[in-house]
């Protein structure tokens, strides 16, 4: 679809205004918000990652692409998240210590809101202490962690250990995700739920509430 190809190209170019215009145009043309998200924004960002891996893009290009993506997501958000949904539970979410990637975590947070969770977003570079403190403060039923770097994945295990130490492990379901994270890793560190993407995170989180 031409409009989606155009958004993807603008995102790769880091053209924030171009992405915004493209997203608005696609919505005017009646393209489903979820299709714009998956086939233009997420797909464009995947190409950015590939270009980085191939040595054609560097951190500044990734950063401007990320800003352009966030601007596009902000337009879609109200259409992806239903209003007036009764909370089905409370979730604490954050990107683990040492990791600054937040686009995927923000999407997951948005989708959790979309199925009716109240979301407390701790942001990025979240220490194990901050996760456990937030859990005590907000009495959440679910704790979500995101990691995009192989070097920051071990921080997920550290959070689970911290929960055990604080006597909180049995009180909360732990969900993890992020590009390098797998079901095997979730099993290894004793997380309850692994989700590969936003929609599955929302579905599995909802299921976990019983
Ligand atoms: Co970085 N980066 N980055 N980066 N970056 C990756 C992750 C990388 C794979 C690129 C590559 O080499 N191809 C690579 C990691 C290699 C590795 O560890 N295996 C990498 C690197 C190396 C780095 C730096 C070290 C680069 C440097 O400085 N030399 C540095 C680290 C900084 C730090 O965190 N300490 C760095 C920096 C950055 C930017 C700041 C420039 C920027 C982030 C901006 C931001 O987030 N605000 C950035 C970006 C944009 C990327 C790529 C290109 C895109 C990530 C993204 O947003 N994807 C990425 C390459 C890639 O992933 N293809 C890359 C789109 C997003 C929708 O997908 O985040 O996977 P994702 O989220 C998905 C699922 O994973 C899942 O659902 C989401 C929605 O479907 N999910 C969950 C995510 N969290 C979940 C939680 C859940 C459940 C599901 O439950 C709680």
XYZ file of N, CA and C and ligand atoms in Angstrom:
721
model
N 0.861 -1.198 0.000
C 0.000 0.000 0.000
C 0.899 1.250 0.000
N 0.670 2.139 -0.953
C 1.588 3.272 -1.173
C 1.783 4.132 0.080
N 0.675 4.411 0.765
C 0.782 5.295 1.925
C 1.639 4.665 3.040
N 1.551 3.343 3.181
C 2.345 2.667 4.212
C 3.826 2.625 3.827
N 4.081 2.410 2.526
C 5.475 2.439 2.038
C 6.075 3.811 2.304
N 5.256 4.835 2.066
C 5.718 6.209 2.242
C 6.067 6.483 3.714
N 5.213 6.021 4.635
C 5.475 6.223 6.072
C 6.777 5.504 6.455
N 6.913 4.295 5.956
C 8.104 3.495 6.280
C 9.371 4.232 5.840
N 9.330 4.765 4.605
C 10.511 5.494 4.104
C 10.811 6.731 4.938
N 9.739 7.455 5.287
C 9.921 8.686 6.083
C 10.517 8.335 7.449
N 10.053 7.214 8.009
C 10.566 6.806 9.325
C 12.064 6.482 9.220
N 12.421 5.763 8.187
C 13.836 5.394 8.006
C 14.684 6.662 7.811
N 14.098 7.676 7.147
C 14.807 8.953 6.956
C 14.807 9.807 8.224
N 14.058 9.389 9.232
C 13.963 10.177 10.464
C 13.156 11.449 10.263
N 12.271 11.440 9.269
C 11.467 12.622 8.952
C 10.177 12.597 9.788
N 10.265 13.249 10.958
C 9.155 13.184 11.910
C 7.869 13.773 11.334
N 7.981 14.960 10.697
C 6.767 15.572 10.145
C 6.190 14.728 9.017
N 7.087 14.137 8.228
C 6.634 13.265 7.144
C 5.875 12.059 7.688
N 6.372 11.492 8.791
C 5.687 10.342 9.401
C 4.308 10.771 9.906
N 4.270 11.935 10.576
C 2.975 12.407 11.103
C 1.975 12.594 9.964
N 2.430 13.276 8.899
C 1.538 13.500 7.749
C 1.059 12.179 7.168
N 2.005 11.247 7.021
C 1.666 9.948 6.437
C 0.652 9.197 7.278
N 0.843 9.224 8.592
C -0.078 8.496 9.478
C -1.476 9.128 9.379
N -1.523 10.459 9.390
C -2.826 11.126 9.268
C -3.499 10.792 7.934
N -2.686 10.785 6.884
C -3.226 10.461 5.547
C -3.791 9.044 5.525
N -3.014 8.104 6.091
C -3.455 6.707 6.093
C -4.770 6.572 6.856
N -4.878 7.287 7.982
C -6.122 7.222 8.763
C -7.285 7.786 7.937
N -7.001 8.905 7.241
C -8.053 9.502 6.386
C -8.499 8.528 5.303
N -7.538 7.736 4.824
C -7.874 6.756 3.774
C -8.566 5.516 4.344
N -8.720 5.492 5.667
C -9.444 4.383 6.296
C -8.582 3.175 6.620
N -7.259 3.338 6.601
C -6.397 2.201 6.949
C -6.507 1.966 8.459
N -6.635 0.689 8.838
C -6.751 0.322 10.255
C -5.524 0.797 11.046
N -5.709 1.415 12.227
C -4.560 1.856 13.033
C -3.547 0.742 13.304
N -4.032 -0.482 13.567
C -3.103 -1.582 13.866
C -2.251 -1.919 12.644
N -2.829 -1.752 11.459
C -2.074 -2.028 10.226
C -0.987 -0.961 10.029
N -1.332 0.283 10.346
C -0.345 1.370 10.216
C 0.813 1.105 11.176
N 0.451 0.690 12.395
C 1.474 0.414 13.411
C 2.409 -0.720 12.958
N 1.805 -1.837 12.553
C 2.625 -3.016 12.236
C 3.334 -2.912 10.896
N 2.578 -2.533 9.854
C 3.133 -2.626 8.494
C 3.928 -1.396 8.080
N 3.787 -0.299 8.828
C 4.572 0.883 8.471
C 5.587 1.202 9.581
N 5.105 1.446 10.806
C 6.015 1.923 11.858
C 6.948 0.815 12.367
N 6.378 -0.311 12.816
C 7.232 -1.370 13.367
C 8.117 -1.943 12.251
N 7.528 -2.117 11.081
C 8.314 -2.673 9.974
C 9.448 -1.715 9.577
N 9.181 -0.405 9.573
C 10.222 0.582 9.263
C 11.342 0.534 10.295
N 10.944 0.407 11.566
C 11.942 0.395 12.640
C 12.790 -0.878 12.575
N 12.194 -1.975 12.117
C 12.959 -3.215 11.952
C 14.036 -3.018 10.876
N 13.656 -2.293 9.821
C 14.658 -2.013 8.764
C 15.781 -1.113 9.296
N 15.410 -0.173 10.166
C 16.425 0.707 10.762
C 17.437 -0.152 11.537
N 16.925 -1.136 12.279
C 17.801 -2.031 13.040
C 18.739 -2.795 12.123
N 18.193 -3.227 10.987
C 19.007 -3.971 10.019
C 20.113 -3.071 9.446
N 19.740 -1.816 9.152
C 20.734 -0.881 8.589
C 21.853 -0.612 9.600
N 21.459 -0.571 10.881
C 22.445 -0.365 11.947
C 23.387 -1.572 12.011
N 22.766 -2.738 11.928
C 23.551 -3.978 11.995
C 24.518 -4.065 10.812
N 24.070 -3.577 9.646
C 24.906 -3.621 8.440
C 25.952 -2.511 8.407
N 25.969 -1.673 9.433
C 26.963 -0.606 9.485
C 26.623 0.589 8.605
N 25.366 0.644 8.132
C 24.985 1.779 7.276
C 24.380 2.914 8.098
N 23.829 2.560 9.258
C 23.253 3.558 10.162
C 24.039 3.553 11.469
N 24.067 4.717 12.124
C 24.722 4.833 13.426
C 23.687 5.313 14.447
N 24.121 5.489 15.696
C 23.161 5.822 16.752
C 22.311 7.068 16.418
N 22.899 8.168 15.898
C 22.061 9.344 15.614
C 20.903 9.032 14.659
N 21.165 8.205 13.642
C 20.085 7.859 12.699
C 19.006 7.026 13.406
N 19.446 6.130 14.295
C 18.464 5.321 15.030
C 17.604 6.224 15.905
N 18.278 7.222 16.485
C 17.574 8.116 17.408
C 16.516 8.956 16.686
N 16.860 9.521 15.532
C 15.857 10.346 14.822
C 14.722 9.464 14.299
N 15.059 8.232 13.903
C 14.005 7.317 13.461
C 13.077 7.000 14.636
N 13.683 6.812 15.821
C 12.880 6.505 17.014
C 11.946 7.669 17.342
N 12.448 8.893 17.212
C 11.589 10.057 17.493
C 10.441 10.126 16.491
N 10.762 9.845 15.235
C 9.720 9.878 14.203
C 8.670 8.808 14.505
N 9.144 7.633 14.939
C 8.204 6.553 15.257
C 7.288 6.956 16.409
N 7.913 7.540 17.450
C 7.108 7.927 18.616
C 6.029 8.946 18.242
N 6.369 9.858 17.303
C 5.385 10.858 16.865
C 4.228 10.162 16.147
N 4.544 9.139 15.372
C 3.490 8.394 14.676
C 2.628 7.620 15.658
N 3.278 6.982 16.635
C 2.537 6.197 17.630
C 1.598 7.104 18.428
N 2.069 8.333 18.732
C 1.246 9.258 19.529
C -0.077 9.571 18.807
N -0.040 9.643 17.489
C -1.284 9.905 16.738
C -2.211 8.689 16.804
N -1.597 7.499 16.760
C -2.423 6.280 16.740
C -2.993 5.919 18.111
N -2.283 6.333 19.153
C -2.634 5.873 20.512
C -4.129 5.984 20.848
N -4.737 7.178 20.685
C -6.150 7.254 21.071
C -7.039 6.283 20.310
N -6.611 5.881 19.124
C -7.440 4.969 18.336
C -7.179 3.518 18.685
N -6.029 3.261 19.327
C -5.709 1.884 19.703
C -6.180 1.573 21.124
N -6.318 2.618 21.906
C -6.717 2.427 23.303
C -8.174 2.856 23.460
N -8.990 1.912 23.910
C -10.398 2.256 24.094
C -10.580 3.095 25.350
N -11.513 4.018 25.285
C -11.833 4.826 26.477
C -12.781 4.053 27.389
N -12.856 4.520 28.623
C -13.858 4.004 29.563
C -13.835 2.496 29.760
N -12.640 1.908 29.721
C -12.574 0.477 30.002
C -12.360 0.356 31.508
N -13.136 -0.516 32.143
C -13.005 -0.701 33.595
C -11.686 -1.404 33.901
N -10.863 -0.902 34.853
C -9.584 -1.577 35.112
C -9.766 -3.049 35.484
N -8.965 -3.915 34.844
C -9.039 -5.339 35.196
C -7.879 -5.722 36.097
N -6.981 -4.772 36.332
C -5.837 -5.032 37.189
C -4.843 -3.905 37.027
N -3.819 -3.936 37.865
C -2.805 -2.879 37.793
C -1.463 -3.506 37.426
N -0.753 -2.852 36.535
C 0.542 -3.387 36.111
C 1.632 -2.330 36.250
N 2.777 -2.794 36.771
C 3.965 -1.939 36.821
C 4.820 -2.363 35.636
N 5.284 -1.396 34.847
C 6.103 -1.767 33.690
C 7.327 -0.863 33.600
N 8.421 -1.408 33.079
C 9.614 -0.589 32.894
C 10.649 -1.316 32.059
N 11.602 -0.554 31.548
C 12.755 -1.133 30.859
C 13.852 -1.292 31.911
N 14.515 -2.441 31.892
C 15.435 -2.764 32.990
C 16.684 -1.877 33.036
N 17.357 -1.973 34.159
C 18.570 -1.181 34.431
C 19.592 -1.280 33.278
N 20.121 -0.129 32.909
C 21.158 -0.097 31.878
C 20.621 -0.004 30.458
N 19.294 -0.094 30.323
C 18.681 -0.143 28.988
C 17.777 1.069 28.784
N 18.004 1.771 27.641
C 17.253 3.007 27.402
C 16.200 2.855 26.309
N 16.057 1.661 25.758
C 15.077 1.452 24.683
C 13.665 1.468 25.272
N 12.811 2.342 24.724
C 11.471 2.364 25.332
C 10.311 2.288 24.357
N 10.587 2.200 23.068
C 9.472 2.216 22.110
C 8.587 0.974 22.280
N 9.230 -0.203 22.342
C 8.473 -1.436 22.499
C 7.737 -1.469 23.827
N 8.422 -1.049 24.882
C 7.788 -1.020 26.219
C 6.573 -0.091 26.201
N 6.715 1.062 25.534
C 5.583 2.002 25.470
C 4.404 1.399 24.709
N 4.725 0.657 23.644
C 3.646 0.020 22.873
C 2.934 -1.025 23.724
N 3.728 -1.816 24.449
C 3.127 -2.842 25.303
C 2.247 -2.171 26.363
N 2.761 -1.091 26.964
C 1.983 -0.368 27.987
C 0.649 0.102 27.392
N 0.742 0.617 26.183
C -0.451 1.128 25.503
C -1.471 0.010 25.269
N -0.961 -1.151 24.858
C -1.877 -2.256 24.568
C -2.469 -2.830 25.849
N -1.680 -2.799 26.935
C -2.220 -3.249 28.224
C -3.347 -2.305 28.656
N -3.120 -1.009 28.448
C -4.192 -0.042 28.739
C -5.416 -0.351 27.896
N -5.130 -0.709 26.655
C -6.210 -0.987 25.696
C -7.111 -2.126 26.133
N -6.562 -3.126 26.849
C -7.423 -4.227 27.304
C -7.911 -3.994 28.732
N -7.620 -2.821 29.285
C -8.247 -2.464 30.559
C -7.348 -2.465 31.781
N -6.030 -2.559 31.609
C -5.143 -2.480 32.777
C -4.885 -1.017 33.135
N -4.691 -0.782 34.421
C -4.177 0.503 34.862
C -2.653 0.336 34.843
N -1.963 1.209 34.125
C -0.531 1.006 33.920
C 0.290 2.049 34.673
N 1.244 1.562 35.473
C 2.195 2.467 36.119
C 3.523 2.254 35.393
N 3.920 3.261 34.611
C 5.113 3.124 33.770
C 6.305 3.779 34.465
N 7.313 2.961 34.791
C 8.484 3.481 35.514
C 9.561 4.007 34.573
N 9.336 3.901 33.276
C 10.291 4.449 32.313
C 11.410 3.477 31.970
N 12.599 4.020 31.769
C 13.736 3.189 31.355
C 14.784 3.144 32.469
N 15.774 2.267 32.317
C 16.899 2.174 33.247
C 16.401 2.000 34.694
N 15.451 1.087 34.862
C 14.792 0.912 36.165
C 15.549 -0.131 37.008
N 15.958 0.261 38.182
C 16.709 -0.648 39.065
C 15.758 -1.671 39.711
N 16.292 -2.808 40.158
C 15.449 -3.787 40.853
C 14.722 -3.161 42.054
N 15.409 -2.286 42.783
C 14.794 -1.636 43.959
C 13.568 -0.819 43.541
N 13.734 -0.111 42.416
C 12.628 0.738 41.964
C 11.412 -0.124 41.593
N 11.673 -1.282 40.981
C 10.560 -2.181 40.642
C 9.863 -2.658 41.911
N 10.648 -3.122 42.894
C 10.019 -3.677 44.102
C 9.315 -2.581 44.908
N 9.942 -1.392 44.985
C 9.298 -0.287 45.711
C 7.948 0.063 45.072
N 7.942 0.118 43.728
C 6.714 0.492 43.025
C 5.629 -0.553 43.251
N 6.065 -1.809 43.313
C 5.114 -2.895 43.518
C 4.441 -2.769 44.882
N 5.233 -2.468 45.886
C 4.695 -2.300 47.234
C 3.768 -1.086 47.266
N 4.234 -0.002 46.641
C 3.440 1.229 46.684
C 2.098 1.086 45.955
N 2.123 0.436 44.789
C 0.912 0.424 43.953
C 0.107 -0.865 44.047
N 0.644 -1.851 44.767
C -0.044 -3.138 44.916
C -0.519 -3.701 43.584
N 0.404 -3.796 42.641
C 0.037 -4.282 41.312
C -0.007 -5.803 41.275
N -0.800 -6.344 40.350
C -0.906 -7.804 40.207
C 0.096 -8.333 39.186
N 0.616 -7.401 38.366
C 1.511 -7.809 37.287
C 2.712 -6.889 37.223
N 3.897 -7.496 36.971
C 5.102 -6.681 36.805
C 5.696 -6.996 35.432
N 5.851 -5.977 34.607
C 6.343 -6.181 33.244
C 7.714 -5.574 33.051
N 8.624 -6.385 32.472
C 9.976 -5.871 32.217
C 10.314 -6.028 30.751
N 10.968 -4.987 30.219
C 11.397 -5.010 28.834
C 12.920 -4.871 28.793
N 13.565 -5.597 27.869
C 15.017 -5.444 27.645
C 15.290 -5.641 26.163
N 16.092 -4.758 25.599
C 16.413 -4.841 24.166
C 17.862 -5.229 23.910
N 18.639 -5.272 24.964
C 20.059 -5.586 24.790
C 20.374 -6.921 25.452
N 21.206 -7.708 24.804
C 21.595 -8.981 25.421
C 22.330 -8.704 26.740
N 22.995 -7.559 26.804
C 23.759 -7.233 28.020
C 22.864 -6.796 29.184
N 21.613 -6.401 28.897
C 20.750 -5.963 30.009
C 19.728 -7.033 30.416
N 19.622 -8.093 29.598
C 18.682 -9.168 29.959
C 18.904 -9.718 31.374
N 20.160 -9.912 31.809
C 20.361 -10.464 33.158
C 19.727 -9.618 34.267
N 19.472 -8.350 33.981
C 18.828 -7.501 34.992
C 17.421 -8.008 35.318
N 16.822 -8.763 34.391
C 15.479 -9.314 34.655
C 15.560 -10.355 35.768
N 16.593 -11.164 35.685
C 16.790 -12.179 36.728
C 17.007 -11.488 38.078
N 17.784 -10.402 38.053
C 18.076 -9.673 39.299
C 16.787 -9.140 39.932
N 15.845 -8.706 39.084
C 14.578 -8.192 39.632
C 13.801 -9.331 40.290
N 13.785 -10.498 39.616
C 13.058 -11.641 40.194
C 13.689 -12.059 41.523
N 15.012 -12.042 41.583
C 15.696 -12.369 42.845
C 15.317 -11.367 43.938
N 15.266 -10.101 43.546
C 14.922 -9.035 44.495
C 13.487 -9.210 45.017
N 12.596 -9.642 44.124
C 11.207 -9.880 44.531
C 11.157 -10.991 45.578
N 11.971 -12.044 45.346
C 12.002 -13.164 46.298
C 12.505 -12.677 47.650
N 13.598 -11.929 47.597
C 14.189 -11.387 48.840
C 13.177 -10.562 49.624
N 12.368 -9.781 48.891
C 11.413 -8.880 49.542
C 10.116 -9.595 49.922
N 10.050 -10.910 49.617
C 8.842 -11.682 49.944
C 7.657 -11.324 49.059
N 7.944 -10.808 47.874
C 6.858 -10.339 46.996
C 6.598 -11.265 45.803
N 7.476 -12.273 45.631
C 7.406 -13.054 44.385
C 6.048 -13.723 44.185
N 5.468 -14.244 45.276
C 4.199 -14.966 45.144
C 3.014 -14.037 44.926
N 3.245 -12.747 45.165
C 2.114 -11.805 45.090
C 1.904 -11.241 43.697
N 2.822 -11.537 42.783
C 2.761 -10.869 41.492
C 3.138 -11.809 40.351
N 2.481 -11.618 39.205
C 2.885 -12.351 37.995
C 3.942 -11.501 37.294
N 4.981 -12.163 36.807
C 6.047 -11.428 36.121
C 5.998 -11.729 34.623
N 5.923 -10.654 33.835
C 5.922 -10.817 32.374
C 7.169 -10.149 31.798
N 7.825 -10.832 30.872
C 9.011 -10.234 30.245
C 8.911 -10.271 28.724
N 9.656 -9.357 28.091
C 9.679 -9.315 26.634
C 10.759 -8.376 26.148
N 10.874 -8.279 24.836
C 11.921 -7.476 24.203
C 12.619 -8.336 23.168
N 13.196 -7.694 22.147
C 13.721 -8.447 21.000
C 14.617 -9.649 21.339
N 15.564 -9.555 22.278
C 16.431 -10.729 22.503
C 15.838 -11.748 23.481
N 14.699 -11.432 24.073
C 14.121 -12.289 25.128
C 13.336 -13.444 24.487
N 13.419 -14.609 25.089
C 12.733 -15.796 24.553
C 11.947 -16.509 25.656
N 11.107 -17.453 25.220
C 10.368 -18.282 26.181
C 11.351 -19.084 27.045
N 12.423 -19.572 26.399
C 13.428 -20.344 27.145
C 14.040 -19.518 28.258
N 14.327 -18.247 27.916
C 14.934 -17.372 28.924
C 13.950 -17.133 30.071
N 12.679 -16.963 29.718
C 11.651 -16.755 30.753
C 11.610 -17.972 31.684
N 11.665 -19.168 31.088
C 11.652 -20.394 31.908
C 12.878 -20.434 32.813
N 14.015 -20.068 32.220
C 15.289 -20.145 32.951
C 15.299 -19.240 34.187
N 14.743 -18.033 34.046
C 14.803 -17.098 35.182
C 13.552 -17.161 36.055
N 12.575 -17.995 35.635
C 11.369 -18.151 36.447
C 10.355 -17.031 36.300
N 10.291 -16.447 35.090
C 9.223 -15.464 34.831
C 7.945 -16.234 34.505
N 6.781 -15.650 34.806
C 5.523 -16.370 34.562
C 5.091 -16.303 33.109
N 5.340 -15.156 32.480
C 4.820 -14.945 31.127
C 5.921 -14.374 30.234
N 6.014 -14.923 29.025
C 6.854 -14.310 27.996
C 5.916 -13.902 26.859
N 6.107 -12.702 26.352
C 5.290 -12.278 25.200
C 6.209 -11.681 24.141
N 6.068 -12.140 22.899
C 6.949 -11.644 21.829
C 6.544 -10.280 21.271
N 5.301 -9.865 21.502
C 4.867 -8.570 20.948
C 3.734 -7.970 21.782
N 3.320 -6.776 21.409
C 2.301 -6.057 22.185
C 0.973 -6.792 22.295
N 0.399 -7.198 21.165
C -0.906 -7.865 21.264
C -0.858 -9.127 22.118
N 0.209 -9.939 21.984
C 0.258 -11.166 22.796
C 0.481 -10.808 24.265
N 1.234 -9.729 24.522
C 1.434 -9.295 25.912
C 0.076 -8.949 26.532
N -0.745 -8.223 25.782
C -2.055 -7.819 26.304
C -2.940 -9.044 26.544
N -2.921 -9.970 25.581
C -3.780 -11.157 25.696
C -3.332 -12.029 26.877
N -2.012 -12.265 26.969
C -1.520 -13.143 28.036
C -1.695 -12.511 29.414
N -1.519 -11.181 29.487
C -1.681 -10.493 30.769
C -3.127 -10.604 31.236
N -4.032 -10.440 30.292
C -5.454 -10.529 30.626
C -5.800 -11.934 31.116
N -5.294 -12.938 30.389
C -5.523 -14.341 30.787
C -5.021 -14.598 32.202
N -3.855 -14.006 32.511
C -3.227 -14.242 33.815
C -4.072 -13.687 34.962
N -4.973 -12.755 34.645
C -5.829 -12.181 35.693
C -6.987 -13.123 36.038
N -7.099 -14.207 35.267
C -8.093 -15.231 35.580
C -9.455 -14.978 35.028
Co 19.521 0.292 20.001
N 20.049 -1.581 19.730
N 21.172 0.624 20.962
N 18.890 2.119 20.092
N 18.167 -0.193 18.841
C 19.076 -2.480 19.143
C 18.218 -3.150 20.210
C 19.954 -3.514 18.331
C 19.325 -4.905 18.140
C 20.379 -2.894 16.985
C 21.178 -3.848 16.125
O 22.349 -4.072 16.391
N 20.556 -4.416 15.118
C 21.254 -3.534 19.243
C 21.263 -4.583 20.365
C 22.217 -5.724 20.111
C 22.099 -6.728 21.190
O 22.228 -6.480 22.351
N 21.832 -7.954 20.766
C 21.234 -2.110 19.791
C 22.381 -1.445 20.337
C 23.700 -2.189 20.211
C 22.299 -0.173 20.951
C 23.448 0.628 21.615
C 24.400 -0.200 22.500
C 24.197 1.347 20.463
C 25.439 2.126 20.879
O 25.373 3.039 21.661
N 26.533 1.699 20.319
C 22.673 1.685 22.439
C 22.349 1.210 23.869
C 21.712 2.297 24.718
C 21.158 1.730 26.020
O 20.052 1.253 26.051
N 21.965 1.745 27.086
C 21.409 1.797 21.628
C 20.655 2.967 21.539
C 19.494 3.105 20.787
C 18.775 4.452 20.598
C 18.741 5.310 21.871
C 19.468 5.214 19.496
C 17.378 3.954 20.062
C 16.308 3.778 21.182
C 15.373 4.951 21.295
C 14.209 4.636 22.201
O 13.846 3.506 22.469
N 13.634 5.717 22.725
C 17.712 2.566 19.519
C 16.870 1.851 18.622
C 15.712 2.609 18.021
C 17.108 0.478 18.281
C 16.369 -0.400 17.257
C 16.781 0.058 15.857
C 14.873 -0.419 17.320
C 14.261 -0.791 18.681
C 12.781 -0.548 18.605
O 12.278 0.455 19.062
N 12.048 -1.463 17.898
C 16.924 -1.852 17.648
C 16.967 -2.826 16.488
C 15.752 -3.744 16.441
O 15.154 -4.078 17.450
N 15.414 -4.184 15.270
C 18.116 -1.544 18.421
C 10.625 -1.327 17.639
C 9.833 -1.868 18.833
C 8.341 -1.743 18.517
O 10.155 -3.236 18.961
O 11.406 -2.858 21.120
O 11.405 -5.131 19.997
P 10.716 -3.876 20.331
O 9.377 -4.218 21.124
C 8.440 -5.192 20.711
C 8.752 -6.604 21.252
O 10.116 -6.837 21.512
C 7.867 -6.746 22.435
O 6.721 -5.995 22.074
C 7.130 -4.812 21.390
C 6.031 -4.357 20.486
O 5.657 -5.343 19.546
N 8.282 -6.263 23.767
C 7.685 -6.753 24.890
C 9.146 -5.295 24.132
N 9.141 -5.137 25.455
C 8.236 -6.018 25.949
C 7.809 -6.265 27.267
C 6.831 -7.254 27.471
C 6.313 -7.977 26.403
C 6.717 -7.739 25.099
O 6.345 -7.548 28.689
C 6.568 -6.662 29.758
